[in-house]
Backbone as JSON Lines, residues from 0, in Angstrom:
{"i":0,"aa":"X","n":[-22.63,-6.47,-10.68],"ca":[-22.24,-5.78,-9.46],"c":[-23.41,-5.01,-8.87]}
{"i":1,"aa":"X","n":[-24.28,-4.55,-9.33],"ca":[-25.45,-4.01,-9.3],"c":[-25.1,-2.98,-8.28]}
{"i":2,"aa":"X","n":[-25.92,-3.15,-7.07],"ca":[-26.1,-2.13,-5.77],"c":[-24.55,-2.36,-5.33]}
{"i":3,"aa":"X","n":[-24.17,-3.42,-5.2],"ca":[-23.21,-3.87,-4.34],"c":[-21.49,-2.78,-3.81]}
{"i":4,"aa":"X","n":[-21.34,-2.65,-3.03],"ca":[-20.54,-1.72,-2.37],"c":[-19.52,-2.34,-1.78]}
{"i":5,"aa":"X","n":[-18.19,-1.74,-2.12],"ca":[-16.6,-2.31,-1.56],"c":[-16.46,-1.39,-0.6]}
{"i":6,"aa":"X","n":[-15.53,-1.62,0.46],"ca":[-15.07,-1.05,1.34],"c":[-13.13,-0.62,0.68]}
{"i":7,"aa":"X","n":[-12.73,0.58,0.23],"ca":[-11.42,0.52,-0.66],"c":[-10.71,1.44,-0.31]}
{"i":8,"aa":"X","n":[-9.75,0.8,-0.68],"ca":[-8.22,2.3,0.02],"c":[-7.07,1.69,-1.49]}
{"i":9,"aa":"X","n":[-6.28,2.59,-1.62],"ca":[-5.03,2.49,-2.8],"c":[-3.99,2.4,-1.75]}
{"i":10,"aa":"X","n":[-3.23,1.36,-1.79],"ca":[-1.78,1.1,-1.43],"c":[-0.9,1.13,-1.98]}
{"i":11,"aa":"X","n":[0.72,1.18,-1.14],"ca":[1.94,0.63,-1.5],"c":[2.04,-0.97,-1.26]}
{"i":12,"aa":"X","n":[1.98,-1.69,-2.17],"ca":[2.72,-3.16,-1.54],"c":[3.59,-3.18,-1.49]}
{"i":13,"aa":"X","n":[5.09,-3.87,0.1],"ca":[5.98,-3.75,0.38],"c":[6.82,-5.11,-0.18]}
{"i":14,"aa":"X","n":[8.36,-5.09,-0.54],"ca":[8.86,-6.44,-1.06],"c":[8.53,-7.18,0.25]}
{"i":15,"aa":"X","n":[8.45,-8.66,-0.44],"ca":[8.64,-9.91,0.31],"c":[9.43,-9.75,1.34]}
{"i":16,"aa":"X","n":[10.86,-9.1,1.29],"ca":[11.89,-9.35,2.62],"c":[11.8,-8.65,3.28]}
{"i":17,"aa":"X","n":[11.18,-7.1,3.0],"ca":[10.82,-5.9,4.17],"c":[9.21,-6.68,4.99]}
{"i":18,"aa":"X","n":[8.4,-7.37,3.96],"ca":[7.15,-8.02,5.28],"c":[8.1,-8.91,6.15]}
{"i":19,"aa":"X","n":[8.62,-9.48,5.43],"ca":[9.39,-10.59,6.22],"c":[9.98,-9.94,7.76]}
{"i":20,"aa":"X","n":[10.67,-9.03,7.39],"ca":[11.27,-8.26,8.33],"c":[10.41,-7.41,9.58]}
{"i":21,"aa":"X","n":[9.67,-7.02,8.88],"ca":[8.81,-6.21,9.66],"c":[7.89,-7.75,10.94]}
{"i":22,"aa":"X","n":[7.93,-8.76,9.72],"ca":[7.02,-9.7,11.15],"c":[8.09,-9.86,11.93]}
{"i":23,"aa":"X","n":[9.06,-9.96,11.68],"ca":[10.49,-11.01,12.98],"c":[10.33,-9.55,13.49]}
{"i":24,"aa":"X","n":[9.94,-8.08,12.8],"ca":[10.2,-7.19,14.15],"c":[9.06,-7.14,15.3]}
{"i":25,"aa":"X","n":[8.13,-7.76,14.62],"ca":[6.78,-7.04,15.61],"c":[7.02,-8.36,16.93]}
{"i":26,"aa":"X","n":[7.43,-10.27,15.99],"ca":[7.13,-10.82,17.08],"c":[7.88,-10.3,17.95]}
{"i":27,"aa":"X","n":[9.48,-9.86,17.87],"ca":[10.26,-9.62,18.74],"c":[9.95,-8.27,19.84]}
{"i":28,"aa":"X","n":[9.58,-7.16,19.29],"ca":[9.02,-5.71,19.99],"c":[7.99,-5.34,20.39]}
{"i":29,"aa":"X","n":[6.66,-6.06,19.73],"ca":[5.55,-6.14,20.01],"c":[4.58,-6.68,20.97]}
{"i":30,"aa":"X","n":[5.32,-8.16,21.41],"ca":[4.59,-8.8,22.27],"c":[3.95,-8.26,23.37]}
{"i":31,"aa":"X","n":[4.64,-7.46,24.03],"ca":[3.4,-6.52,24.97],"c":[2.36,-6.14,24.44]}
{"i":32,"aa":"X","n":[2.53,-5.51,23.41],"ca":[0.81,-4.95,22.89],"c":[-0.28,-6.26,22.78]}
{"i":33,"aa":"X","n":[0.3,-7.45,22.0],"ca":[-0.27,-8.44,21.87],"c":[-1.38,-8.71,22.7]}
{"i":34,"aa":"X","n":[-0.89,-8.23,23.93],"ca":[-1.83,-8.43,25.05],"c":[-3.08,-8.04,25.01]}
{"i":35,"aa":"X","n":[-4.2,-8.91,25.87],"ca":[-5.52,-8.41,25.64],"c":[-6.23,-8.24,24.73]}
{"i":36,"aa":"X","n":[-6.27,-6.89,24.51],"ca":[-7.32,-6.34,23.12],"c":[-6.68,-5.81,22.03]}
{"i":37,"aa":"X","n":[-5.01,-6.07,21.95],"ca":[-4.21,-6.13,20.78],"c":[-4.05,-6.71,20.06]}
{"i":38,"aa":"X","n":[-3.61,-6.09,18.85],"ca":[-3.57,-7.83,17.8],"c":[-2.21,-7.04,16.46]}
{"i":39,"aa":"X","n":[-1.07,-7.98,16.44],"ca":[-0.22,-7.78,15.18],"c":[-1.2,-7.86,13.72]}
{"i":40,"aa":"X","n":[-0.93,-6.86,13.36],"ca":[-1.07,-6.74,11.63],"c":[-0.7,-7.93,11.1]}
{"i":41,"aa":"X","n":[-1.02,-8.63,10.34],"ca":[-0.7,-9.91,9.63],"c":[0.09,-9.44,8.85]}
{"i":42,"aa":"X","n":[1.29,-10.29,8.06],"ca":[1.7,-10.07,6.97],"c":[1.19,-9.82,5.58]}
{"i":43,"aa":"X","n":[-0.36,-10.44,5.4],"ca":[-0.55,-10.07,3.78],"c":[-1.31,-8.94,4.28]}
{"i":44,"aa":"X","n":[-1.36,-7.89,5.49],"ca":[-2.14,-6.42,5.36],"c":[-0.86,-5.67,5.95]}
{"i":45,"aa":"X","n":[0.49,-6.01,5.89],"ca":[1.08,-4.85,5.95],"c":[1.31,-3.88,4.45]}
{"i":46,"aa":"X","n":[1.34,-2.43,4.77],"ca":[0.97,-1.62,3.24],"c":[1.46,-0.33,3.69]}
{"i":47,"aa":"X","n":[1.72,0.73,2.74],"ca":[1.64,1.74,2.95],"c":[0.18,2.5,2.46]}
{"i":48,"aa":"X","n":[-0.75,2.98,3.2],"ca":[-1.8,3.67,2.15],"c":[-1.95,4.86,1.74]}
{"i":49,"aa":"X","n":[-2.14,4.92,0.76],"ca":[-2.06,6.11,-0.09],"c":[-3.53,7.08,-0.12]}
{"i":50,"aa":"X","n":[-4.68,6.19,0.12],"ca":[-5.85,7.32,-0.03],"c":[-6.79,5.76,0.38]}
{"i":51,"aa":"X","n":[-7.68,5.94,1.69],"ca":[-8.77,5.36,1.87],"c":[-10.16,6.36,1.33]}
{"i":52,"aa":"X","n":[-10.88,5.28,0.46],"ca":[-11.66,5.23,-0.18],"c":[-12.68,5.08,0.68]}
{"i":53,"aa":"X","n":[-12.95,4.08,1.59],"ca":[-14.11,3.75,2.19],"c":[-14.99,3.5,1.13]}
{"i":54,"aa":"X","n":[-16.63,3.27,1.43],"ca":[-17.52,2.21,1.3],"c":[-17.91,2.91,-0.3]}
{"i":55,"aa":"X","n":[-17.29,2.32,-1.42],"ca":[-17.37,3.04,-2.92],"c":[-18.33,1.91,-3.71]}
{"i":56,"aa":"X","n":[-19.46,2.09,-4.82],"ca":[-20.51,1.39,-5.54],"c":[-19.23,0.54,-6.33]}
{"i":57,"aa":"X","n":[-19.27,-0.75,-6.33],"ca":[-18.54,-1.67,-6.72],"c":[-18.59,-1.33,-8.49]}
{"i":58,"aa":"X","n":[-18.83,-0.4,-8.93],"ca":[-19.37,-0.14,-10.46],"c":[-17.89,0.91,-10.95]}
{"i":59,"aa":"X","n":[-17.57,1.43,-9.62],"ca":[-16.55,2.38,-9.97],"c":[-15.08,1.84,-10.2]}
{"i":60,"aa":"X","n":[-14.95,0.85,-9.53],"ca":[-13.76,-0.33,-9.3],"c":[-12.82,-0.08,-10.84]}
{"i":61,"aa":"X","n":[-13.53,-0.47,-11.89],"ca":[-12.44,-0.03,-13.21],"c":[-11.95,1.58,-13.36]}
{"i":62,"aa":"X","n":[-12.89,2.38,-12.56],"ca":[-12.19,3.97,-13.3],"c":[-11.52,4.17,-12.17]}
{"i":63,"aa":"X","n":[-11.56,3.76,-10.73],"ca":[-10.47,3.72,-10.06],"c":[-9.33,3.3,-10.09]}
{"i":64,"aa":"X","n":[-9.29,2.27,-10.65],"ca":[-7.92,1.41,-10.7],"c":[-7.63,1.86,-12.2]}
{"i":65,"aa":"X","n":[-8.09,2.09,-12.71],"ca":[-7.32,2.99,-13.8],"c":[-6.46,4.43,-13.78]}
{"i":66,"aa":"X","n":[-7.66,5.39,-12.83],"ca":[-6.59,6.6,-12.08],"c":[-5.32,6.0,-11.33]}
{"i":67,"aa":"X","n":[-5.19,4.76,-10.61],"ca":[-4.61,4.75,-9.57],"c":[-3.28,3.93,-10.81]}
{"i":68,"aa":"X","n":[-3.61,3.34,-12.08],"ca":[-2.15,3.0,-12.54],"c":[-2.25,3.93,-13.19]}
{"i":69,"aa":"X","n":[-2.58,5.6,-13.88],"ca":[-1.91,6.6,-15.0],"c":[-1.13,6.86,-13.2]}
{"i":70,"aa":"X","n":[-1.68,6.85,-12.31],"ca":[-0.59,8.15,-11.38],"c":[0.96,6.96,-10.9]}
{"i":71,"aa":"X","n":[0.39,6.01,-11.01],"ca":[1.59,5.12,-10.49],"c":[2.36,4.87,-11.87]}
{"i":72,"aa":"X","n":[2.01,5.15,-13.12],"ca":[2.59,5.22,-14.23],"c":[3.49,6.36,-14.21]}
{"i":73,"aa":"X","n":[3.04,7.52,-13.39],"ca":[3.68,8.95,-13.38],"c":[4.22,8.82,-12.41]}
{"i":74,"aa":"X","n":[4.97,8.02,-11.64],"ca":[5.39,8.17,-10.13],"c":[7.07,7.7,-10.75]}
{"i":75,"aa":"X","n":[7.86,8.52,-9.67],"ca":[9.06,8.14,-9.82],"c":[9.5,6.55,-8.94]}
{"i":76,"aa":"X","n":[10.76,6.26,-8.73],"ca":[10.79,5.24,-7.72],"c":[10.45,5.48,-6.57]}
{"i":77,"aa":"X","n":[9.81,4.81,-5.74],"ca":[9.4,5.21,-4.44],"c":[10.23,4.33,-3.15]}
{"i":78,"aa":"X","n":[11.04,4.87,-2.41],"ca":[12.23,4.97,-1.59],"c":[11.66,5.31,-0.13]}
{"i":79,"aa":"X","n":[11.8,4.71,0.37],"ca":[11.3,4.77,2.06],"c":[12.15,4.09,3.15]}
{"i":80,"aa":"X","n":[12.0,4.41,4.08],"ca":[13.2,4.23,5.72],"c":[12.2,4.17,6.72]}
{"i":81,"aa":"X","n":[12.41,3.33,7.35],"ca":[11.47,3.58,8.69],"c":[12.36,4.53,9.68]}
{"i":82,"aa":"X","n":[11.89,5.51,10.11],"ca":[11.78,6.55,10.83],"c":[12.05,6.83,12.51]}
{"i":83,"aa":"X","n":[10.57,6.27,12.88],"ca":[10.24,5.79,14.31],"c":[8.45,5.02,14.65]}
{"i":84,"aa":"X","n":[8.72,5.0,15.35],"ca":[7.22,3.93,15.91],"c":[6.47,5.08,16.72]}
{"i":85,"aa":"X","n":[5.32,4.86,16.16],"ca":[4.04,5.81,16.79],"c":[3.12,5.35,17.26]}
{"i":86,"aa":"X","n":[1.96,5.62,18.09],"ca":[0.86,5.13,18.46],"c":[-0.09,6.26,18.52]}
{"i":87,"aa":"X","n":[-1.48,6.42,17.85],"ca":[-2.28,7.35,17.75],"c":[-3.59,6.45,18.89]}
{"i":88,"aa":"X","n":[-4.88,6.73,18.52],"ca":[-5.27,6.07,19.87],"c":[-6.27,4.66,19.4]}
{"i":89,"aa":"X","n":[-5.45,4.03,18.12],"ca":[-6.11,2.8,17.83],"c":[-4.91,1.58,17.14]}
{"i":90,"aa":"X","n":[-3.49,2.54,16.89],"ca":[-3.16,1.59,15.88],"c":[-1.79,1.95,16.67]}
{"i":91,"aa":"X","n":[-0.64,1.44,16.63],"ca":[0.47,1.69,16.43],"c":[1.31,1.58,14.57]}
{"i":92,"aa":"X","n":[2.45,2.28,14.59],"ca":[2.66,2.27,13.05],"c":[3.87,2.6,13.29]}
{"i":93,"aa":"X","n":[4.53,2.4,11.97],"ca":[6.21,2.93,11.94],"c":[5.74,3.78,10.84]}
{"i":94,"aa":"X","n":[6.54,5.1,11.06],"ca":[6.74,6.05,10.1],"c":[7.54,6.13,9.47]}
{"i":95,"aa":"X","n":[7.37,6.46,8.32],"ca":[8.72,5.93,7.02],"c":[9.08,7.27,6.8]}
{"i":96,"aa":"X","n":[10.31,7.8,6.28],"ca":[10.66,8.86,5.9],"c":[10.51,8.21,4.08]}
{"i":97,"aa":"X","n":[10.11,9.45,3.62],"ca":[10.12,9.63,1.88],"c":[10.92,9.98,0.99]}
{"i":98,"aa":"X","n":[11.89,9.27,1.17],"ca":[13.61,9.57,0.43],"c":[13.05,9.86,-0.92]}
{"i":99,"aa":"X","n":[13.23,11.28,-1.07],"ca":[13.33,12.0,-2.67],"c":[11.64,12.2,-2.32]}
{"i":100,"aa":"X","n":[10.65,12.04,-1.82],"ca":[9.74,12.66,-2.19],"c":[8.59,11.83,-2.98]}
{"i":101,"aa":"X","n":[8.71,10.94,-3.46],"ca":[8.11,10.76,-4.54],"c":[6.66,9.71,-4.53]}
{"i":102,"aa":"X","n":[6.81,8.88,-2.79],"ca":[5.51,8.75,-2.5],"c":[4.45,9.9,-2.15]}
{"i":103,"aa":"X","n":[5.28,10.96,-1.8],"ca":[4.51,11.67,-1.48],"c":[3.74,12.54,-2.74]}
{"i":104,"aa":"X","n":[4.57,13.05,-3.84],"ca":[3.67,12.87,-4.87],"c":[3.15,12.41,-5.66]}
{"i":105,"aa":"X","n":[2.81,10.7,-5.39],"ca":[2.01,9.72,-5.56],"c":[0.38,10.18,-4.99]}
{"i":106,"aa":"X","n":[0.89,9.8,-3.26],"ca":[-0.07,10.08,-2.78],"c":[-0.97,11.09,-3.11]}
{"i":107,"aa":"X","n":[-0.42,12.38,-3.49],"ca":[-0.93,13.74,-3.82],"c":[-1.6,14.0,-5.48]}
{"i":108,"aa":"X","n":[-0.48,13.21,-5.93],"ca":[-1.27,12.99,-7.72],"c":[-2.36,12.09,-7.68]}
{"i":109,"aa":"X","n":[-2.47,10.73,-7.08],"ca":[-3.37,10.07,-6.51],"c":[-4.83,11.02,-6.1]}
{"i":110,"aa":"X","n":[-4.51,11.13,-5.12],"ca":[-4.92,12.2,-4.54],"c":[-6.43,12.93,-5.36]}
{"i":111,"aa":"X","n":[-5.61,13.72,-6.04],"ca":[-5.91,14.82,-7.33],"c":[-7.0,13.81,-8.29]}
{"i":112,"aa":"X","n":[-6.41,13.1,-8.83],"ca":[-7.29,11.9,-9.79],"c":[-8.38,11.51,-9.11]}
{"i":113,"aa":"X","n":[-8.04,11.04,-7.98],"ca":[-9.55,10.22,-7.18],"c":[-10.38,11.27,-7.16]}
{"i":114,"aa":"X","n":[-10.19,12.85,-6.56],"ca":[-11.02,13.8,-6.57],"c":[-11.68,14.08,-7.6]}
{"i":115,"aa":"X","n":[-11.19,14.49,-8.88],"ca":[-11.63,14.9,-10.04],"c":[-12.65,13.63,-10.56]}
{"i":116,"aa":"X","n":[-12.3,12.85,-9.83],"ca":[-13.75,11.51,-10.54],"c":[-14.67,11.3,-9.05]}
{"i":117,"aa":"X","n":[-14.83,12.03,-8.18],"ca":[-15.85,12.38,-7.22],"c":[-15.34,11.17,-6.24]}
{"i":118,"aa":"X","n":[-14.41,10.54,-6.16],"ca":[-14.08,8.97,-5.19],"c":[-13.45,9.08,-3.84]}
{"i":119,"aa":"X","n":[-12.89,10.34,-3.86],"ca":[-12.47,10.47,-2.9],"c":[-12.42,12.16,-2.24]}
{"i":120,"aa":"X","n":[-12.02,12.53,-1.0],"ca":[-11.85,13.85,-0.76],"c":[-10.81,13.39,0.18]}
{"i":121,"aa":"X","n":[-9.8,14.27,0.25],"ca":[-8.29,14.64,1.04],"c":[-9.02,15.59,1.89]}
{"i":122,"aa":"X","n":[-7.65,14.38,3.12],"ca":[-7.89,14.91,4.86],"c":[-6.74,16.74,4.77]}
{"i":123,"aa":"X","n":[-7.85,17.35,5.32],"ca":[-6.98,18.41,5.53],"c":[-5.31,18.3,6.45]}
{"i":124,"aa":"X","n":[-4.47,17.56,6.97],"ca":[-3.44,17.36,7.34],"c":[-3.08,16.58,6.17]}
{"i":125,"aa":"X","n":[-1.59,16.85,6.43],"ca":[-0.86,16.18,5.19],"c":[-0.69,14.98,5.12]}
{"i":126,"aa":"X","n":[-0.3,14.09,3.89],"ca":[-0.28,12.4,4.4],"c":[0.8,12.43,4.75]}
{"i":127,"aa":"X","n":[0.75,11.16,5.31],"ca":[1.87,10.62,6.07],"c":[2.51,9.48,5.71]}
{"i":128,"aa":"X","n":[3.22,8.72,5.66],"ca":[3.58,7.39,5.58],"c":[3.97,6.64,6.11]}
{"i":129,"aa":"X","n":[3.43,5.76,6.02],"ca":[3.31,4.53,7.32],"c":[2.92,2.96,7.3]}
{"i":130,"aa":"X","n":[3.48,2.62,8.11],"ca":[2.9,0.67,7.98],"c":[2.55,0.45,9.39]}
{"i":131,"aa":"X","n":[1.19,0.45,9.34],"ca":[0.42,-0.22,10.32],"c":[0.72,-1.45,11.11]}
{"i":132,"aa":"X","n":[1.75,-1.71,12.31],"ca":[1.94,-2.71,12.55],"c":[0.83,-3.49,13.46]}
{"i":133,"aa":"X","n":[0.1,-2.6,14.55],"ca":[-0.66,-3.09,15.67],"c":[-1.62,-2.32,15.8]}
{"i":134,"aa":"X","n":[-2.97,-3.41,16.03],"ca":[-3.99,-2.63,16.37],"c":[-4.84,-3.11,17.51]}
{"i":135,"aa":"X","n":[-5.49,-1.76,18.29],"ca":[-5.51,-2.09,19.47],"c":[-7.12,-1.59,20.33]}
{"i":136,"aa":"X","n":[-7.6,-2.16,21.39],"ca":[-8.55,-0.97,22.1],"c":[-8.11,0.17,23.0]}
{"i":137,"aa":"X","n":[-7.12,-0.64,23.96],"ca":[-6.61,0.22,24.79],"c":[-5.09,0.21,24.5]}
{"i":138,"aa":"X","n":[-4.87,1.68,24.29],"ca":[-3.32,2.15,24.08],"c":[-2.23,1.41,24.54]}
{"i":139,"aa":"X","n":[-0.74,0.57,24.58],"ca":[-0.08,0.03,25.25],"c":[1.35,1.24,25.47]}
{"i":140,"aa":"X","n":[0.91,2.12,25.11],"ca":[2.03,2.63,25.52],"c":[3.55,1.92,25.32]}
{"i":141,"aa":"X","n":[3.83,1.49,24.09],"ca":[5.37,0.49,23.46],"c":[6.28,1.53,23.17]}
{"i":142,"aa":"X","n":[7.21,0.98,23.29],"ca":[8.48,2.21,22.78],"c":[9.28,1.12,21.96]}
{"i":143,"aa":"X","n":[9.28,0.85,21.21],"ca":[10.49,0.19,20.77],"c":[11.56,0.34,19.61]}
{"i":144,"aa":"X","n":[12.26,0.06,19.45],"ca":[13.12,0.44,18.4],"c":[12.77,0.23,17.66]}
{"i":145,"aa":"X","n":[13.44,1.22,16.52],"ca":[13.0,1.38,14.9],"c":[13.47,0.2,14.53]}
{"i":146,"aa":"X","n":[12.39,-0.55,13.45],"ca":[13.06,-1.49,12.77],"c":[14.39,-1.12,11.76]}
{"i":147,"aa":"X","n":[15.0,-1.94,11.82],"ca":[16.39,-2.14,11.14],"c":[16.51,-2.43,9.66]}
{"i":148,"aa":"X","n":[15.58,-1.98,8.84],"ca":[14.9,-2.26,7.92],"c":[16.14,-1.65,6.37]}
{"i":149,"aa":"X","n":[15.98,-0.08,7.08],"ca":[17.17,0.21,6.42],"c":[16.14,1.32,4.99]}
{"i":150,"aa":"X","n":[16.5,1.5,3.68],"ca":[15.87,1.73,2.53],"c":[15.18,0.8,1.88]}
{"i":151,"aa":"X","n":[14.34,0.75,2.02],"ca":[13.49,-0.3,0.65],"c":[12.51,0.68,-0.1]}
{"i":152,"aa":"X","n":[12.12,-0.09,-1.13],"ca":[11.48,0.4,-2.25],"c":[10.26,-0.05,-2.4]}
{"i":153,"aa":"X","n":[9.17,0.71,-2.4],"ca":[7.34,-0.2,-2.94],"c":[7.63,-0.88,-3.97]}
{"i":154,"aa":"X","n":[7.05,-1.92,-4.44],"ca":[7.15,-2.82,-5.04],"c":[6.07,-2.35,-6.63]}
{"i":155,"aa":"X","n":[4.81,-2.29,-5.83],"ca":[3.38,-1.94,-6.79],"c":[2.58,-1.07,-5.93]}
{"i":156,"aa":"X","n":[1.83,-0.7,-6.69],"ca":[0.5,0.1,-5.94],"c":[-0.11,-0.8,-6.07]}
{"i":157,"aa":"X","n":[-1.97,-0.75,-5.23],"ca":[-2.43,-1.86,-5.53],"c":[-4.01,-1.17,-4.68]}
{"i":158,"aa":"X","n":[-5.04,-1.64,-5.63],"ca":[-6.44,-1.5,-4.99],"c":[-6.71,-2.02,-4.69]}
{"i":159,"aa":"X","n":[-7.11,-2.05,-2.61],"ca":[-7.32,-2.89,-1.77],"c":[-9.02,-2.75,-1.47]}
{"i":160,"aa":"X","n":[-9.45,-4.51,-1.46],"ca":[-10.98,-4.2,-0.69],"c":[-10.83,-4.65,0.78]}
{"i":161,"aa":"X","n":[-10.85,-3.65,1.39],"ca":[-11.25,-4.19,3.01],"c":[-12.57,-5.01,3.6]}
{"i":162,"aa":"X","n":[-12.59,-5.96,3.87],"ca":[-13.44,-7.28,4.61],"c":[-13.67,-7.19,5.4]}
{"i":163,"aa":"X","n":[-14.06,-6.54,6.61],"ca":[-14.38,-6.62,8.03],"c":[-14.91,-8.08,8.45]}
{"i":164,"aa":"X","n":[-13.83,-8.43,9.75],"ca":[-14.89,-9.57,10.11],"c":[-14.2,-9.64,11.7]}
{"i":165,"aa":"X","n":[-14.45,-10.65,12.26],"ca":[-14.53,-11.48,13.47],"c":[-12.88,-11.15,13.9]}
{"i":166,"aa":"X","n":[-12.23,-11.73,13.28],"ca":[-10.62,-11.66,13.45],"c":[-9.8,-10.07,12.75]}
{"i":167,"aa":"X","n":[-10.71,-9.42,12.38],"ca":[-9.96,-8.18,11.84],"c":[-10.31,-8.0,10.5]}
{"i":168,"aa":"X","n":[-9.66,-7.03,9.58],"ca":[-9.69,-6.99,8.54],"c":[-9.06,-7.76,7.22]}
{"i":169,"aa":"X","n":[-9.7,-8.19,6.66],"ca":[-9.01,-8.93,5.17],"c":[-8.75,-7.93,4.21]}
{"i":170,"aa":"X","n":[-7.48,-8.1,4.0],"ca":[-7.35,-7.37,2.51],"c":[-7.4,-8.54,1.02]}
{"i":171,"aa":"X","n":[-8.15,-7.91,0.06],"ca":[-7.88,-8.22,-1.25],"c":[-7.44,-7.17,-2.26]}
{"i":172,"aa":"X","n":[-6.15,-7.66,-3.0],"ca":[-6.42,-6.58,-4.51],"c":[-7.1,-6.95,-5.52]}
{"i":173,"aa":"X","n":[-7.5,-5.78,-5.93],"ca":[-8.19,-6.36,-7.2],"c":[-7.44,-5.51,-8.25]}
{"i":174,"aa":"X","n":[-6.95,-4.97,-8.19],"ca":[-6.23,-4.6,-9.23],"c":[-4.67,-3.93,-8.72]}
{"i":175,"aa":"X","n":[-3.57,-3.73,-9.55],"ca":[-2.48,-3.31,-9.39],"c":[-1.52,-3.33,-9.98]}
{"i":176,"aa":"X","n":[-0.75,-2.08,-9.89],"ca":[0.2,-1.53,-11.34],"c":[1.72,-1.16,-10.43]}
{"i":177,"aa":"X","n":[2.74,-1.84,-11.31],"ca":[4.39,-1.88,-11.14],"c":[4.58,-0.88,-10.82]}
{"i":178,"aa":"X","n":[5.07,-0.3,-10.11],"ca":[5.64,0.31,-9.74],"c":[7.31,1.0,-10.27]}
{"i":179,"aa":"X","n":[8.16,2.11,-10.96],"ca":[9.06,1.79,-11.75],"c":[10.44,1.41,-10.63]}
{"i":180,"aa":"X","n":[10.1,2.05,-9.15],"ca":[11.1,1.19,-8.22],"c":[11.52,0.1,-8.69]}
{"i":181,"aa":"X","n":[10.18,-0.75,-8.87],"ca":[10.57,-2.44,-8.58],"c":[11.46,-2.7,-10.12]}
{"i":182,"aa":"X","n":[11.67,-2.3,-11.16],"ca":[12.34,-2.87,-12.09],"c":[14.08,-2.18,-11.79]}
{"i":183,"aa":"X","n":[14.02,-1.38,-10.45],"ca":[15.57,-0.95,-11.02],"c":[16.72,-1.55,-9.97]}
């Protein structure tokens, strides 16, 4: 691995039938943004993220993904609702509410671990939670209804390398730990 440098963030991966869902929502609500200099989130990069890492020495990759399964080892089930649809001034996203709490002290135990091994530093505002549906240059101003999604559960956490290229970003995991949601 030598010099070599990942671009990394820790996620939620969402079940199969909530991506599923979330694409039949975007083709259906989204298509305006589509327009121009918009573009739908693909299905294998919809996520919830828990802590972007940005550009980390590819050497660290095992003691990260080791913090990131003791805290997902310590995490209760993680329970989420989509909320409402937001647009900040690059992305649109649905905001999930955190039924019981317990992504949120993921995120925050997360959090804590990445710090104490120098990998990361926490944004002074609180996290949030969210799935990135659209990303954009110029704002479209969308309103659309909350997806109908209902409660679902994260599936796994998972350490993502971000790819920059031509068509957007690629995600890969390279590593990732169960989540105790997904067994119940």
């Amino acid at each position: 691995m030598g010099d070599e440098r990942f671009r990394l963030f820790c996620g939620l991966q969402l079940p199969g039938e909530t991506v599923e869902a979330l694409v039949a929502w975007q083709q259906r609500h989204l298509a305006a943004g589509r327009a121009g200099s918009s573009r739908t989130v693909p299905p294998g990069n919809l996520h919830v993220t828990l802590a972007f890492l940005g550009s980390r020495p590819a050497g660290e990759v095992p003691t990260i993904a080791g913090e990131l399964a003791a805290a997902t080892a310590a995490a209760g089930p993680v329970r989420l609702r989509p909320e409402r649809y937001r647009e900040t001034r690059s992305v649109g996203m649905i905001v999930l509410e955190d039924i019981g709490g317990a992504a949120t002290a993921l995120a925050d135990d997360l959090g804590a671990r990445l710090e104490g091994i120098g990998a990361y530093r926490r944004e002074s505002r609180p996290w949030l939670p969210h799935v990135t549906v659209l990303r954009f240059r110029q704002r479209p101003h969308l309103v659309p209804p909350v997806p109908g999604l209902g409660e679902f559960r994260a599936v796994r956490s998972a350490l993502y390398r971000s790819a920059l290229g031509p068509g957007g970003a690629r995600y890969d995991v390279l590593e990732s730990a169960l989540l105790e949601s997904a067994s119940l």
